[in-house]
Coordinates of C-alpha atoms in Angstrom, one line a residue:
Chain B
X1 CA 0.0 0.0 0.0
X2 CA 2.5 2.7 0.7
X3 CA 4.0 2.3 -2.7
X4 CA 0.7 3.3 -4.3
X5 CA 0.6 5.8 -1.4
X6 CA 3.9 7.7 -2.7
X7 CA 2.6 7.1 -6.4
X8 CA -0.6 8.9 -5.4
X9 CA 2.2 11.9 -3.7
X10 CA 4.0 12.1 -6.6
X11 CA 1.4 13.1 -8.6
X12 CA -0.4 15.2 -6.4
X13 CA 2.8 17.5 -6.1
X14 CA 3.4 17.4 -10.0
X15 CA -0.5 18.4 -10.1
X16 CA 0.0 21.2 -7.2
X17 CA 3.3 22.2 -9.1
X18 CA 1.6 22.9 -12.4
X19 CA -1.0 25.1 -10.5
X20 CA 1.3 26.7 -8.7
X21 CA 3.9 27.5 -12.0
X22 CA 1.3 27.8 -14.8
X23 CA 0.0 30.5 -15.9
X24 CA -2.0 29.2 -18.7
X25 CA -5.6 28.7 -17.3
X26 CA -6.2 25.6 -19.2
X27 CA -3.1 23.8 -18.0
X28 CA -3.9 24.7 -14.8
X29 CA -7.3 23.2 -14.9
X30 CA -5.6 19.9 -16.2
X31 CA -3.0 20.3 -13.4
X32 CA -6.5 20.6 -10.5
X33 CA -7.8 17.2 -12.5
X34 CA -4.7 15.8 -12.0
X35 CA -4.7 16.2 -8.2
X36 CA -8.3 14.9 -7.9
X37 CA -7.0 11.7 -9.4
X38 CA -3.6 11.3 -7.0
X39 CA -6.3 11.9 -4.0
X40 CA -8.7 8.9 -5.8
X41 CA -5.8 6.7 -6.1
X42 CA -5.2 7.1 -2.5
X43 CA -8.4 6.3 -1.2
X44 CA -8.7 3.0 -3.7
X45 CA -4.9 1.6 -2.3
X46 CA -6.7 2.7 1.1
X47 CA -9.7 1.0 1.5
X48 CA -7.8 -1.9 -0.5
X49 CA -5.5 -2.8 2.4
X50 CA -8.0 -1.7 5.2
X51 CA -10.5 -4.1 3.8
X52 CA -13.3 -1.5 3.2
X53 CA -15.6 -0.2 0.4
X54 CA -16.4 3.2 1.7
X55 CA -13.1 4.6 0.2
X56 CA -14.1 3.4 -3.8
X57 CA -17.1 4.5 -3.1
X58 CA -16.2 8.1 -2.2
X59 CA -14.1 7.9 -5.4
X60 CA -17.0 7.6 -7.3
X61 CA -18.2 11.0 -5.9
X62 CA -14.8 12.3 -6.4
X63 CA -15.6 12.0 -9.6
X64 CA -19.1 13.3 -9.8
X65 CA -17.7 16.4 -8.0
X66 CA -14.8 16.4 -10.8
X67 CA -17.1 16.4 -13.8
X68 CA -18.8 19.8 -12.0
X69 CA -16.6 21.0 -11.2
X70 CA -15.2 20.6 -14.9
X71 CA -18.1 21.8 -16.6
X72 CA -18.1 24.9 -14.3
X73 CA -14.4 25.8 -14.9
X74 CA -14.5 25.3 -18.4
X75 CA -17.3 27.8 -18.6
X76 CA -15.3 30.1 -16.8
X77 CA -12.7 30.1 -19.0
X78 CA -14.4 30.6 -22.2
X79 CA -15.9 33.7 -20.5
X80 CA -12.6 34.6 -19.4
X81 CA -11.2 34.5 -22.9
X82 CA -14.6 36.4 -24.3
X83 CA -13.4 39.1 -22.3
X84 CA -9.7 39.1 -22.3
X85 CA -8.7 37.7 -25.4
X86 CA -6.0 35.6 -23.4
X87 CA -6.2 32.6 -21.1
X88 CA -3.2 33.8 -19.1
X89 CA -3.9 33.8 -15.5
X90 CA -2.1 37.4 -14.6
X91 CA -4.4 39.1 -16.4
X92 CA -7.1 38.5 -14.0
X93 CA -6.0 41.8 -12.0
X94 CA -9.2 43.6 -11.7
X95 CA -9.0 43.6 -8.3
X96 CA -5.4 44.7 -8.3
X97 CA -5.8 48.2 -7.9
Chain F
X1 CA 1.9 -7.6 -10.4
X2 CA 5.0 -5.8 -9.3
X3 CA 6.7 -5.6 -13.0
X4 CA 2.9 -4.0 -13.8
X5 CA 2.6 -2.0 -10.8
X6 CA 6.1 -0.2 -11.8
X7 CA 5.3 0.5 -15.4
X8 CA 2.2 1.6 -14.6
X9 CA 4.0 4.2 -12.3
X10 CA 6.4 4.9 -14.6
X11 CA 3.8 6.0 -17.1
X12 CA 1.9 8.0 -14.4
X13 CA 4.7 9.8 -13.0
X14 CA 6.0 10.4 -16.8
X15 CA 2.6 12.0 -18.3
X16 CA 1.8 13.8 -14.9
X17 CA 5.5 15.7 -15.6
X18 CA 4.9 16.4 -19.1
X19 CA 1.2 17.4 -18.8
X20 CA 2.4 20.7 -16.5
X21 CA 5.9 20.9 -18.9
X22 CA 4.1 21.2 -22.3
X23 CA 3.7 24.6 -24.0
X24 CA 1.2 23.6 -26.0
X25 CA -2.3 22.8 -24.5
X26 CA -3.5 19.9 -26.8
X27 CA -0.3 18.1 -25.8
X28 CA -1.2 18.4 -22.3
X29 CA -4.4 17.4 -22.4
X30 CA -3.2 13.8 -24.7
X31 CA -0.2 13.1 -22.1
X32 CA -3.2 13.5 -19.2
X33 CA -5.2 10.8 -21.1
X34 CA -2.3 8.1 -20.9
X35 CA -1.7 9.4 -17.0
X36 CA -5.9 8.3 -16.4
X37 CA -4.9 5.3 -18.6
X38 CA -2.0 4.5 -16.2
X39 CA -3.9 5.2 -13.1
X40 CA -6.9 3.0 -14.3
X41 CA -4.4 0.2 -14.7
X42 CA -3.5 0.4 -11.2
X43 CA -7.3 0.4 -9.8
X44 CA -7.7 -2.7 -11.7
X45 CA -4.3 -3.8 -9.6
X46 CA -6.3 -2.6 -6.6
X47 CA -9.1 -5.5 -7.4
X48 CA -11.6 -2.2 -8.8
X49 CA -12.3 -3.0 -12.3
X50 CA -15.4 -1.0 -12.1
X51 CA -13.7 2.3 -10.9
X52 CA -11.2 1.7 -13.8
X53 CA -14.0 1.3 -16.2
X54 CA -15.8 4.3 -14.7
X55 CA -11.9 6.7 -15.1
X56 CA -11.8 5.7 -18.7
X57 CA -15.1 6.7 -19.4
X58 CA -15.5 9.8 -17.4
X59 CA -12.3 11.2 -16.8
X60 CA -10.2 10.1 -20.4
X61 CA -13.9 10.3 -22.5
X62 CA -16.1 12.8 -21.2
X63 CA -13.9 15.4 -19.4
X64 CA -11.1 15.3 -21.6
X65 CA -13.5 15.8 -24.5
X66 CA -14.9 19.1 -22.9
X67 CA -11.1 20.4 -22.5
X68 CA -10.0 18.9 -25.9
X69 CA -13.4 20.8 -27.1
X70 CA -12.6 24.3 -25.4
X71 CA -8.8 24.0 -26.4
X72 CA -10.5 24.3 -30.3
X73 CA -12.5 26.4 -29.2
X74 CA -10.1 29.1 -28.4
X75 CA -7.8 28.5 -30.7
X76 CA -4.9 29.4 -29.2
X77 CA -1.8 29.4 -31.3
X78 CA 1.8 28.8 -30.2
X79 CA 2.4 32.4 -30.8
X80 CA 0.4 33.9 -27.9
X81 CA 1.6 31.3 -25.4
X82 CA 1.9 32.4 -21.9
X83 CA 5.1 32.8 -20.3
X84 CA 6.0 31.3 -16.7
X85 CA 8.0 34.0 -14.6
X86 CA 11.6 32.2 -13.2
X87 CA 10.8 33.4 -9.4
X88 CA 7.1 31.8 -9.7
X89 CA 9.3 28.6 -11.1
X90 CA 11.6 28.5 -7.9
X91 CA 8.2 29.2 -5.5
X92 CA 6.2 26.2 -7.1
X93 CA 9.2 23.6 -6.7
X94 CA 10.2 25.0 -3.5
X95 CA 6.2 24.3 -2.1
X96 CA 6.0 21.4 -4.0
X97 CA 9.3 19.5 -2.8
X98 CA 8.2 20.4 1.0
X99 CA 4.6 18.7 0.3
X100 CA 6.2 15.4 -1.3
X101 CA 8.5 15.8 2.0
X102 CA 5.8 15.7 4.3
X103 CA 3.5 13.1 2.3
X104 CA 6.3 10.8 2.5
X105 CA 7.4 11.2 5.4
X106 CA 3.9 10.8 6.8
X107 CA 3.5 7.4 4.5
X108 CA 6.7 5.7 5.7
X109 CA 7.0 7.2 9.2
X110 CA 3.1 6.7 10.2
X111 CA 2.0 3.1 11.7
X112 CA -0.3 0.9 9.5
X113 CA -4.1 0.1 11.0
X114 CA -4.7 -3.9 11.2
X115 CA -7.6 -4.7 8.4
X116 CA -11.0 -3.5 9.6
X117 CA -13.3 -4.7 6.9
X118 CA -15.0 -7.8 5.7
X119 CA -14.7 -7.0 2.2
X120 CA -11.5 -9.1 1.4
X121 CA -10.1 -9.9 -1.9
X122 CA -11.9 -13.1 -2.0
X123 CA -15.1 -11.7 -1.1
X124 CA -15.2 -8.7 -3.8
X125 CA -14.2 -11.0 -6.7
X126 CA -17.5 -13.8 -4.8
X127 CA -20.0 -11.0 -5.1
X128 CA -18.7 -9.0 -8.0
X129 CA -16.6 -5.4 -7.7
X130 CA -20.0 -3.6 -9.6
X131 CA -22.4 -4.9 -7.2
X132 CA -20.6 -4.3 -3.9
X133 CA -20.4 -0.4 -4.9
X134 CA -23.7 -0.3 -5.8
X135 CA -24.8 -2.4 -2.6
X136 CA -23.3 0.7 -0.7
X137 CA -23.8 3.5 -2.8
X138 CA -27.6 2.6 -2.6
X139 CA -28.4 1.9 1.0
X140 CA -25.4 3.6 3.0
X141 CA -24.7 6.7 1.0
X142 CA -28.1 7.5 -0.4
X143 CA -28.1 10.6 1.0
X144 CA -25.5 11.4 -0.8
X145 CA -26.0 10.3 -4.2
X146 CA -29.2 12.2 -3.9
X147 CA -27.0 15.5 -2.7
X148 CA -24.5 14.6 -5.8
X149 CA -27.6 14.7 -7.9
X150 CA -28.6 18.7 -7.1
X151 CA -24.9 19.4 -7.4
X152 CA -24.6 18.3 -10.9
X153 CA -28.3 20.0 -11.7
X154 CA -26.6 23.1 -10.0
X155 CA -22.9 22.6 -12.2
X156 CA -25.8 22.8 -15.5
X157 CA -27.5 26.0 -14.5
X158 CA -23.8 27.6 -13.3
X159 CA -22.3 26.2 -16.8
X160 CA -25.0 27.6 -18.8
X161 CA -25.2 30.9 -16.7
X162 CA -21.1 31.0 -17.5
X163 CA -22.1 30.2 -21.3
X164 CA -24.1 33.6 -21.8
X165 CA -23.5 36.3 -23.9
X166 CA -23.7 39.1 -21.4
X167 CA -22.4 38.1 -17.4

């Protein structure tokens, strides 16, 4: 199990990495989706050595949340480049000054 | 199953490094299809061929679709790509490497809990993966499902709200 475990690390700190560096909205969307996943493949190698169902089944939510949460964001950033012309994230400064 | 658990990590680990290293989007979005490939792979390791079934067709087919779909949609070219600033570079690997830290430290250090469950290898593959999910999902977690339900009928009103002319 903790080899999965430190699988499912890696990849979240690649994922919070990309949203931390990125400046591209899009990328940094994919980066978000990336960290739901790491925290799913911890609760499956989880509930996999416990013995238990309640961690696949919370995955399965994860994912429900994810495909919101997806439709949501990419809304957002189709509006964002309606009224920017850009997807980069620094131009989001409205509130700047 | 350890030669397959490695390569499976290997491909994970690879595509998850060049989905937030790509310049261009579409790129991204292809090398985070083979990581959900990979990381379907290992739930059917993990005795969930169900949730595998369920990552390839929501996460690599429908989601990646939608992204794939708005990447076209804007159109955006190589030659307004968006810069990364160096200092915002050092910031994200500096967090990054202290969060890996901690997770692993916390993985390796912490004690592991004695198995709690009935639901044993043996006993998933007797009743069937599907069935034992949906056993739960449908008398434990109802309340849930039905809460996960008005989420996604309140993710359709935001998206269309979002997909407006005029905010």
């Amino acid at each position: 199990m903790n080899n999965y475990l430190i699988v499912a690390g890696i990849i979240f700190c690649i994922g919070a990495l990309g949203v931390l560096m990125r400046k591209n909205l899009i990328i940094v969307f994919m980066s978000l989706e990336l960290m739901f996943n790491a925290a799913n493949l911890g609760f499956v190698a989880v509930s996999n050595r416990l013995n238990l169902i309640s961690g696949d089944v919370f995955v399965i939510f994860v994912m429900v949340v994810a495909a919101a949460e997806a439709a949501v964001a990419l809304g957002i950033i189709v509006a964002f480049y309606r009224e920017k012309g850009t997807v980069d994230m620094d131009k989001a400064n409205e509130l700047k000054n | 199953m350890e030669a397959l658990f490695y390569i499976f990590a290997f491909i994970a680990i690879f595509s998850a490094l060049m989905v937030i290293s790509m310049k261009n989007p579409l790129t991204s979005a292809l090398y985070l299809v083979l990581c959900f490939f990979a990381l379907a792979g290992f739930y059917v390791l993990l005795d969930m061929q169900f949730l595998a079934v369920m990552q390839i067709l929501v996460y690599a087919g429908a989601i990646m679709v939608l992204v794939v779909l708005v990447i076209m949609l804007l159109n955006i070219s190589r030659l307004n790509a968006v810069k990364t600033d160096f200092h915002q570079k050092i910031i994200g690997i500096v967090i990054a490497v202290v969060l890996f830290a901690e997770i692993v430290i916390y993985t390796v250090g912490g004690k592991t809990k004695k198995p709690t469950g009935i639901f044993t290898h043996a006993v998933i593959n007797k009743i069937g993966n599907t069935q034992v999910i949906g056993q739960f999902l449908f008398t434990k977690y109802t309340l849930s499902f039905e809460i996960a339900s008005i989420l996604l009928f309140v993710a359709i009103i935001g998206a269309y709200l979002f997909a407006k002319k005029k905010l």
